[in-house]
XYZ file of C-alpha atoms in Angstrom:
531
model
C -0.155 -0.399 0.076
C 1.341 3.051 -0.670
C 1.204 5.159 1.758
C 2.853 2.023 4.450
C 5.683 2.502 1.849
C 5.064 6.628 2.572
C 5.497 5.936 6.001
C 8.454 3.526 5.839
C 10.750 6.218 3.974
C 9.749 9.661 5.544
C 9.210 8.267 9.429
C 9.455 12.228 10.804
C 6.810 13.212 8.495
C 4.947 10.989 10.143
C 6.025 11.825 13.886
C 5.407 14.927 13.090
C 2.182 14.783 11.744
C 1.895 13.129 14.747
C 2.876 15.720 17.580
C -0.021 18.511 15.160
C -2.483 15.770 15.714
C -2.347 15.735 19.438
C -1.953 19.532 19.016
C -4.510 20.560 17.235
C -7.084 18.071 19.484
C -5.981 19.913 22.759
C -6.264 23.498 21.605
C -9.941 22.270 19.995
C -10.608 20.870 23.444
C -9.205 23.772 25.156
C -11.305 26.702 22.388
C -15.026 23.880 21.767
C -17.784 25.064 23.362
C -18.518 22.546 25.775
C -22.572 22.331 26.631
C -24.784 18.735 28.306
C -26.483 18.143 24.880
C -24.931 20.214 21.585
C -26.929 23.079 19.667
C -30.339 22.154 18.638
C -30.876 24.572 16.288
C -34.384 25.194 15.588
C -35.099 28.943 14.557
C -38.241 30.007 16.530
C -39.019 34.488 16.435
C -41.628 35.194 19.382
C -43.088 38.584 19.071
C -44.819 39.888 22.180
C -47.918 42.206 21.794
C -48.984 44.757 25.065
C -52.391 46.433 25.757
C -52.324 46.619 29.210
C -55.903 45.969 30.238
C -57.568 44.209 26.619
C -59.035 40.789 28.454
C -57.491 37.880 27.219
C -60.908 37.334 24.452
C -60.360 40.950 22.992
C -57.231 40.515 22.231
C -57.374 37.637 20.353
C -59.956 39.013 17.689
C -58.629 42.444 17.298
C -53.974 41.395 17.778
C -53.602 37.717 17.544
C -55.889 36.511 14.562
C -54.971 40.134 12.990
C -51.509 39.373 12.876
C -50.743 35.801 12.087
C -53.084 36.385 8.874
C -50.778 38.985 7.582
C -47.973 36.883 9.028
C -48.370 34.055 6.683
C -48.526 36.544 3.427
C -45.438 38.513 3.940
C -43.020 36.185 6.164
C -41.596 33.368 4.068
C -40.425 29.347 5.487
C -42.788 29.541 8.143
C -42.621 25.620 9.458
C -45.910 27.116 11.899
C -47.502 29.598 13.826
C -47.969 29.403 17.995
C -50.373 31.774 20.149
C -50.917 32.769 23.168
C -53.353 34.824 24.352
C -53.509 36.843 27.429
C -54.806 39.606 29.982
C -53.082 42.330 27.901
C -50.478 39.989 26.053
C -50.246 38.474 23.432
C -47.726 36.437 22.196
C -46.700 34.441 18.979
C -43.971 32.338 17.828
C -43.016 31.937 14.761
C -41.335 28.395 13.830
C -39.207 28.676 10.686
C -37.511 26.138 8.475
C -35.066 24.502 9.872
C -33.016 25.763 6.461
C -34.489 29.961 6.603
C -32.195 33.136 6.785
C -33.348 34.011 10.855
C -31.596 36.654 10.531
C -33.707 38.077 7.327
C -36.582 36.226 9.037
C -36.439 38.786 11.512
C -36.254 41.857 9.625
C -39.504 40.539 7.676
C -41.192 40.064 11.064
C -40.152 42.988 12.375
C -41.052 45.012 8.952
C -45.271 42.866 8.711
C -44.936 44.159 12.864
C -44.555 48.394 12.296
C -46.578 48.305 9.086
C -49.903 46.688 11.204
C -50.197 48.915 14.219
C -52.093 51.259 11.816
C -55.027 48.162 11.284
C -54.694 47.409 15.401
C -56.668 49.133 18.670
C -55.834 52.383 19.319
C -52.545 52.241 21.370
C -51.664 49.134 21.062
C -47.257 49.723 21.855
C -44.566 47.569 19.038
C -44.085 44.224 20.222
C -40.911 43.109 21.426
C -39.667 40.177 18.807
C -37.191 38.190 20.307
C -35.017 35.036 18.734
C -34.256 32.355 20.591
C -33.409 28.481 20.439
C -33.699 25.541 22.555
C -30.206 25.722 23.825
C -30.752 29.447 25.265
C -31.277 27.984 29.025
C -31.177 29.789 32.444
C -26.818 28.558 33.423
C -26.306 30.302 35.750
C -29.480 32.638 39.341
C -28.806 35.119 41.241
C -30.300 36.551 44.316
C -30.103 40.061 45.393
C -31.160 40.708 48.561
C -30.698 42.451 52.004
C -32.553 43.138 55.441
C -32.675 47.558 55.046
C -33.851 47.405 51.503
C -38.512 48.399 49.985
C -38.511 46.184 46.950
C -38.818 49.052 44.680
C -35.072 49.957 45.818
C -33.806 46.015 44.760
C -35.327 45.960 41.777
C -33.754 48.927 40.929
C -30.588 48.532 41.598
C -30.877 45.211 39.692
C -32.255 46.636 36.698
C -30.339 49.177 36.082
C -27.020 48.571 38.837
C -26.633 44.749 38.517
C -28.209 43.528 35.047
C -25.787 46.427 32.385
C -23.095 45.166 34.140
C -23.792 41.168 33.774
C -24.077 41.415 30.174
C -20.861 42.308 29.658
C -19.234 38.906 30.004
C -19.128 36.619 26.042
C -22.809 35.678 25.662
C -24.950 36.012 28.422
C -28.051 36.825 27.882
C -30.315 39.068 31.878
C -33.500 39.398 31.449
C -36.027 41.646 33.549
C -35.142 40.940 37.054
C -37.936 38.435 38.586
C -39.364 40.398 42.346
C -39.173 43.670 42.968
C -41.901 46.305 42.664
C -40.857 47.461 38.926
C -40.349 51.768 39.729
C -43.331 53.968 38.461
C -44.957 57.580 39.464
C -48.064 56.788 40.340
C -50.846 59.033 40.341
C -53.922 58.462 43.425
C -56.314 59.910 43.194
C -59.449 61.143 45.092
C -62.883 60.637 42.923
C -64.873 61.628 45.847
C -63.145 65.257 45.369
C -63.086 64.639 41.613
C -66.703 64.304 41.527
C -66.660 67.578 43.927
C -64.740 69.951 41.585
C -66.425 68.482 38.228
C -63.324 66.436 36.963
C -62.226 62.884 35.198
C -59.822 60.893 35.039
C -59.509 61.895 30.735
C -58.776 65.804 32.305
C -56.150 64.441 34.525
C -54.669 62.520 32.137
C -54.737 65.219 29.801
C -53.966 68.037 31.532
C -50.133 65.618 32.725
C -49.911 64.816 29.220
C -49.973 68.343 27.942
C -47.781 70.029 30.751
C -45.431 67.276 31.723
C -42.742 67.333 28.013
C -39.148 67.337 27.643
C -38.595 69.306 24.365
C -35.430 70.043 22.798
C -34.662 73.801 24.403
C -32.354 74.855 21.950
C -29.615 78.050 22.447
C -29.619 81.670 22.582
C -26.675 83.866 21.428
C -25.921 87.274 23.578
C -22.943 89.257 21.785
C -20.016 87.142 21.867
C -21.263 84.068 24.236
C -23.600 81.364 23.719
C -26.554 79.896 25.813
C -28.079 77.456 26.805
C -32.193 78.207 27.070
C -33.797 75.764 29.447
C -38.015 75.256 28.774
C -40.105 74.956 32.109
C -41.722 72.274 30.656
C -41.293 69.175 33.142
C -40.485 69.090 36.524
C -38.077 68.327 38.464
C -38.291 66.339 40.983
C -41.497 63.725 41.406
C -43.477 65.753 44.152
C -44.038 69.389 41.455
C -46.120 67.371 39.786
C -48.672 68.015 42.458
C -49.112 71.471 41.134
C -49.655 71.018 37.583
C -53.033 72.935 36.856
C -55.445 70.609 35.597
C -59.137 72.869 35.377
C -60.032 76.138 35.740
C -64.055 76.385 37.037
C -65.990 79.254 37.694
C -62.329 81.446 37.638
C -61.187 78.745 40.145
C -57.701 77.159 38.907
C -57.908 73.215 40.578
C -54.297 71.511 40.490
C -53.850 68.002 40.630
C -53.099 68.084 44.844
C -56.343 69.243 45.236
C -58.084 65.337 43.447
C -55.056 63.617 44.446
C -51.526 62.554 45.210
C -48.546 61.981 42.589
C -45.538 59.710 44.346
C -43.222 57.485 43.760
C -44.990 54.383 43.531
C -44.925 50.749 41.209
C -47.159 49.053 39.124
C -48.679 46.345 40.243
C -47.030 42.939 42.192
C -46.760 39.667 39.299
C -44.429 37.728 41.409
C -42.433 37.999 44.315
C -39.316 35.897 44.941
C -37.779 35.364 48.708
C -34.113 35.373 49.319
C -33.542 33.476 52.889
C -36.476 34.468 53.858
C -36.600 37.924 52.836
C -38.034 40.125 49.775
C -35.260 40.297 46.990
C -35.240 39.927 43.694
C -33.121 37.660 41.171
C -31.482 37.588 38.198
C -31.877 34.849 35.428
C -28.261 34.350 33.644
C -29.602 32.859 30.034
C -26.356 31.245 27.770
C -27.027 32.434 24.191
C -26.360 30.272 21.066
C -22.633 28.362 20.795
C -21.424 30.053 23.898
C -19.796 27.665 26.049
C -22.471 27.373 29.552
C -18.595 26.885 31.702
C -17.690 30.054 29.710
C -20.293 31.976 30.406
C -20.878 30.163 34.256
C -16.912 31.565 34.975
C -16.797 34.954 33.589
C -20.107 35.712 35.738
C -18.366 34.509 38.731
C -15.324 36.420 38.335
C -17.303 39.506 37.530
C -18.589 39.121 40.847
C -16.066 40.214 43.317
C -15.488 43.751 41.741
C -19.811 43.645 40.496
C -20.084 43.270 44.323
C -17.797 46.456 45.698
C -20.570 48.935 43.609
C -22.549 47.579 45.741
C -24.324 49.464 49.044
C -23.079 48.055 52.560
C -25.524 45.553 53.075
C -26.869 44.238 49.164
C -25.695 40.757 49.246
C -25.271 38.868 45.696
C -25.495 35.233 45.909
C -25.108 32.772 43.501
C -28.728 30.262 43.179
C -28.393 27.838 41.102
C -25.216 26.923 38.838
C -26.149 24.764 36.360
C -22.305 24.123 35.144
C -21.542 22.141 37.560
C -24.166 19.951 35.960
C -22.242 20.041 32.419
C -18.475 19.694 34.442
C -19.639 16.097 35.757
C -21.468 14.970 33.417
C -18.486 15.562 30.888
C -16.006 14.074 33.867
C -18.123 11.165 33.822
C -18.032 10.425 30.271
C -14.566 10.947 30.312
C -14.060 8.536 33.081
C -15.209 6.299 31.251
C -13.564 6.590 28.484
C -10.389 6.837 30.433
C -11.118 3.452 31.952
C -12.181 1.748 29.117
C -8.781 2.795 27.344
C -6.924 1.570 30.574
C -8.297 -1.689 30.075
C -7.952 -2.555 26.263
C -4.756 -1.310 26.743
C -4.355 -3.510 29.738
C -5.923 -7.339 27.745
C -3.479 -5.993 24.702
C -0.529 -5.936 26.897
C -2.375 -9.484 28.664
C -2.556 -11.355 25.208
C 0.225 -10.010 23.480
C 3.006 -10.207 25.672
C 4.791 -7.521 23.948
C 5.059 -3.883 25.972
C 6.098 -1.857 22.704
C 3.357 -3.423 21.083
C 1.127 -1.793 23.483
C 2.795 1.650 23.575
C 2.194 1.726 20.252
C -1.815 0.635 20.331
C -2.229 3.005 23.197
C -0.185 5.820 21.141
C -2.293 5.116 18.177
C -6.009 5.223 20.871
C -5.476 8.922 21.869
C -4.531 10.087 18.446
C -7.554 8.919 16.947
C -9.665 10.430 19.834
C -8.139 14.214 19.374
C -8.251 13.363 15.281
C -11.604 13.150 15.706
C -11.915 15.913 18.515
C -10.019 19.028 16.294
C -12.706 17.293 13.360
C -15.990 18.147 14.455
C -14.916 20.891 16.656
C -13.941 22.935 13.142
C -17.569 21.898 11.585
C -19.304 23.673 14.485
C -20.233 21.046 16.675
C -19.536 21.613 20.970
C -18.063 18.926 23.652
C -21.345 17.683 24.665
C -22.808 14.614 26.552
C -23.705 12.908 23.106
C -20.339 13.451 20.769
C -17.829 12.291 24.110
C -20.231 9.157 24.502
C -19.275 8.810 20.954
C -15.549 9.024 21.854
C -16.234 6.135 24.852
C -18.378 3.912 21.968
C -15.352 4.533 19.765
C -12.158 3.279 22.375
C -13.480 0.102 22.096
C -13.350 0.238 18.680
C -10.357 2.239 17.343
C -7.992 -1.012 19.129
C -8.432 -3.318 16.146
C -6.999 -1.495 12.804
C -3.466 -0.696 14.906
C -3.889 -4.129 16.999
C -4.735 -6.473 13.474
C -1.493 -4.615 12.220
C 0.499 -5.253 14.789
C -0.172 -9.177 14.841
C 0.226 -9.716 11.181
C 3.527 -7.170 11.443
C 4.618 -10.168 14.132
C 3.933 -12.674 11.615
C 5.847 -11.553 9.105
C 8.583 -11.487 10.911
C 8.940 -15.285 12.598
C 9.160 -15.714 8.812
C 12.850 -14.477 8.985
C 12.056 -11.568 6.816
C 13.613 -8.865 7.252
C 12.370 -5.827 9.812
C 10.629 -3.249 6.745
C 10.265 -5.982 4.256
C 8.195 -7.585 6.813
C 5.809 -4.529 8.209
C 5.527 -3.395 4.817
C 4.441 -7.044 4.145
C 2.576 -7.332 7.261
C 0.854 -3.103 6.776
C -0.337 -3.873 3.340
C -1.936 -7.677 3.639
C -4.662 -6.531 6.124
C -4.904 -2.737 4.030
C -8.288 -4.225 2.119
C -10.020 -5.686 5.260
C -9.939 -2.973 7.519
C -10.763 -0.338 5.305
C -13.512 -2.889 4.920
C -14.312 -3.356 8.156
C -13.826 0.528 9.185
C -16.010 1.254 6.631
C -19.065 -1.306 7.360
C -18.594 0.692 11.413
C -18.757 4.341 9.751
C -21.903 2.732 7.104
C -23.605 2.132 10.855
C -24.637 5.456 11.700
C -25.157 7.559 8.042
C -28.837 6.810 8.410
C -28.405 9.707 11.109
C -28.122 12.159 9.043
C -30.633 11.858 7.634
C -32.685 12.259 10.689
C -34.984 15.405 10.640
C -36.132 17.553 14.175
C -34.456 17.392 17.282
C -32.875 13.834 16.738
C -30.949 15.188 14.036
C -29.451 17.552 16.429
C -28.763 15.497 19.578
C -27.302 12.425 17.732
C -25.623 13.689 14.672
C -22.557 14.175 17.351
C -22.348 11.265 18.285
C -21.542 9.126 14.678
C -19.515 12.112 14.006
C -17.250 11.873 16.872
C -17.323 7.594 15.782
C -17.301 8.078 12.737
C -14.412 10.131 12.433
C -12.483 8.092 15.360
C -12.499 5.030 13.054
C -11.095 6.839 9.973
C -8.732 8.360 12.006
C -7.661 5.229 13.111
C -7.278 3.349 9.648
C -5.385 6.263 8.513
C -2.953 6.352 11.491
C -2.429 2.223 11.253
C -1.037 2.739 8.011
C 0.727 5.045 8.743
C 2.193 6.423 11.955
C 1.770 2.263 13.532
C 4.273 0.682 10.527
C 6.558 4.074 11.635
C 6.680 2.776 15.219
C 6.750 -0.469 14.364
C 9.828 0.513 12.675
C 11.796 1.928 15.692
C 10.389 0.154 18.743
C 9.722 -3.923 17.527
C 13.110 -3.722 15.722
C 14.985 -3.554 19.038
C 13.541 -7.346 19.513
C 12.900 -8.106 15.772
C 15.544 -7.436 13.985
C 18.864 -8.987 16.188
C 16.956 -12.910 16.202
C 16.248 -12.872 12.203
C 20.130 -11.825 12.002
C 20.962 -14.697 14.182
C 17.968 -16.831 14.249
C 20.482 -19.721 15.954
C 19.611 -22.073 18.915
C 21.583 -22.823 22.685
C 24.152 -25.992 20.385
C 24.104 -23.976 17.004
C 26.595 -20.795 19.308
C 28.141 -23.273 21.552
C 29.145 -25.218 18.556
C 30.701 -21.647 16.589
C 32.468 -20.675 19.962
C 34.066 -23.880 19.627
C 34.882 -24.056 16.211
C 36.399 -20.460 16.512
C 39.118 -22.433 18.848
C 42.477 -23.017 16.955
C 42.803 -26.166 18.689
C 41.506 -30.208 18.181
C 40.853 -30.620 21.747
C 38.343 -28.037 21.775
C 36.890 -29.419 18.761
C 36.580 -32.641 20.964
C 34.810 -32.127 24.039
C 32.378 -30.483 21.771
C 31.351 -33.635 19.812
C 31.766 -35.624 23.279
C 29.790 -33.295 24.771
C 27.234 -33.689 22.217
C 27.071 -37.358 21.924
C 26.039 -37.144 25.848
C 23.514 -35.080 25.363
């Protein structure tokens, strides 16, 4: 076989190739994202419409249904649509085809969402458009709490101080905090006072909207100086809103303080978080895309000491859940089982072959095949997860076959008193075709996995790739690196006996024959006849 001849002529080339596989595989292990499961790329676009106060049946008829009809006529590559109408909220999930361009889909959904606004009820806010896949899950959960802090303060610190710093970690997505009270300016109206003065809630809304304005003021140039002009359009403090005039009745001006009170309040609370028995807030950190779970969690943990120094005294930030522990345990378990399988395989080879040099050659080829497989499927965009590592663990017992059969056949040819190079060449080339057929038969078993669709395809494709790439690498190494190592290691024990393959009787005869003494020759003949 040509590759065997090339390996024997250029042995150092293939030794350098083995070192390259070792380095590239090691770098791939360090740089490849690590997760529990493979990336499940099911493109979904979620659109959230908000119209506070509208009941679910009205949301269904006036928002959800209208929007669904528009989507089917303007957005391409839709597989199906799922909708849910709640009180004041409509959630529309658009599932695209697996081959669809998600970026183009988001652009189309955004365009049609803005165009449909005029057809929806007045007051509907522009929707939130989110893109996610099945692997975008919370990997870390933080709790923020402390005695002496109100729920409004906790929510404010979590939203405006903690969250902006957490999102600087690559691959981390941090939604709005759970728990606490979201800060809002609240107007409490006294309906008896309003009725007595002939003021309606619509009058209050109109007056506040008309007088609480943020407008550009511009500048005024006086002489050689240009001054920034301020407009008294919006009160500088919340309490100043109480002085806004609402209406004039019979020559008397009615102010907001006469019919109500403006306070620093909050919207109705919809969720509660308790931290060590006290009210608190909670932040979920979600891993985005193909980012490694371990990298995201470690980045957050490295940031926490610096973040804690910016918080007020008594405000505690603590880890509640950590999914990286599960990821690490899963990976460690698979690696441990693979290492045990490799050691047991090497032990069996040593027991049955009875030659530690042959065992060393086989033990070198197994990890190199695994490293080559990791480097290849990492280059194809796969991650290191329980499925891909399970495929490598499954392949460990198969990887030993190619190198073992090659070495055993080389031993047989050396036993026929052939020179070392000729024995290696004939032994490796003689089994090349059977080994190739055996490797292809194993690989072809996993080919149907690539014909799957949906979630099973994303789950089992890494396993199939890990096994197939490891088997192909093992076959190539058994035709190149294994003969090279045989040439350097086996000739120590095989080459010398091939040149001096004589038994003890012949050695004794030659030693006696070299003596220039008839007496020595007679003693040898006598000793031979006696034995």
